[in-house]
Amino acid sequence: MTIFGSNVIFGGGGFSGGTGPTGPAGPTGATGATGPAGATGPTGATGATGPTGATGATGPAGATGATGATGPAGATGATGPAGATGATGPAGATGATGPAGATGATGPAGATGATGPAGATGATGPAGATGATGPAGATGATGPAGATGATGATGPAGATGATGPTGPAGATGATGPAGGLPAALSASSNVGALGIALTAGSPVPFPITDATFGTSITRVDDDTFSINTPGFYTVTYSISTALVSLLGGVEVQVNGTAVSGTNTLISAGVNLSGVVLFEVTTVPATVEIVVTGLGLTVASGNSSQILIEQIS
């Protein structure tokens, strides 16, 4: 027979009897030595449940008999009054884990914890897809004009246009002067067998008058000529130099001012020649051919000529 603390007694296959009053707990006896196990006897018939007697001293534990067949559950007796709480027995073995209970309602959020230290920077993720183009922004203010570009190459000439109709004849102009030159003078030099050396600033002499007509050009002396009428004039000259001569030059001067560039001798014994056109507005005016630079030597004989012509 086994007795549980709930005061329900189960017999070896019999019905439970009525719950008796709980007796006082007896003192725990000393544990006796375990005797030899006796032979298991046949299970006897369950006797009637007697009243619960006082708890005797705990005897030595006998050998465990064979478990009888479980009888049908008896009717639950009335719950007796709660007895005094006994001493807490040793913890039993942990039972098997029961099925998980239903999830309880979510509790209120806890207070936010302190921010933890920043983690290491993760690897850069792949570039995201290009977003849709946004709407065009407002037109900005016009910038300052750029610098003017270089002038382009000249384009090809266009085709020649058709000839226009002939215009009406103009009025007849005044009668011009008679044809031919208004005046001219030609002169030359003959300086003898030795030639003549001229320094810079000296006029070249042409003492021999070869021909002359008109009154616009006259001789002043051997090396100077006078222009007496305003107009355009030309001077044509040729001067032969000696084989031994400084490499000077000559220029045409009107009233002491050059009206031509300097014609410089580059080799002794050659000619210096030139043609100069000039205009005279104030008369009289003098004309001379003047030596420049280092000076030069005019060759012997009839070596120099000058021709002054009025062309208008």
Coordinates of C-alpha atoms in Angstrom, one line a residue, residues 239-250 262-273 292-298:
I239 CA 77.4 107.8 -113.1
S240 CA 80.4 105.6 -114.0
T241 CA 82.9 105.1 -111.1
A242 CA 86.6 104.6 -111.3
L243 CA 88.3 101.2 -110.8
V244 CA 89.7 102.6 -107.6
S245 CA 86.9 104.2 -105.6
L246 CA 85.5 104.4 -102.1
L247 CA 82.1 102.6 -101.8
G248 CA 79.9 105.6 -101.3
G249 CA 76.6 106.4 -102.9
V250 CA 74.4 109.1 -104.4
T262 CA 70.4 106.2 -101.3
N263 CA 71.9 104.3 -104.3
T264 CA 75.1 102.8 -102.8
L265 CA 78.1 101.5 -104.8
I266 CA 78.8 97.8 -104.0
S267 CA 81.8 97.4 -106.3
A268 CA 84.3 100.0 -107.7
G269 CA 84.2 100.5 -111.5
V270 CA 80.5 99.9 -112.0
N271 CA 77.7 102.4 -112.8
L272 CA 75.3 104.0 -110.3
S273 CA 72.0 104.7 -112.2
T292 CA 76.7 110.2 -99.6
G293 CA 78.5 107.8 -97.3
L294 CA 82.3 107.3 -97.8
G295 CA 82.5 109.4 -101.0
L296 CA 83.4 108.0 -104.4
T297 CA 85.5 108.7 -107.5
V298 CA 83.9 109.5 -110.9

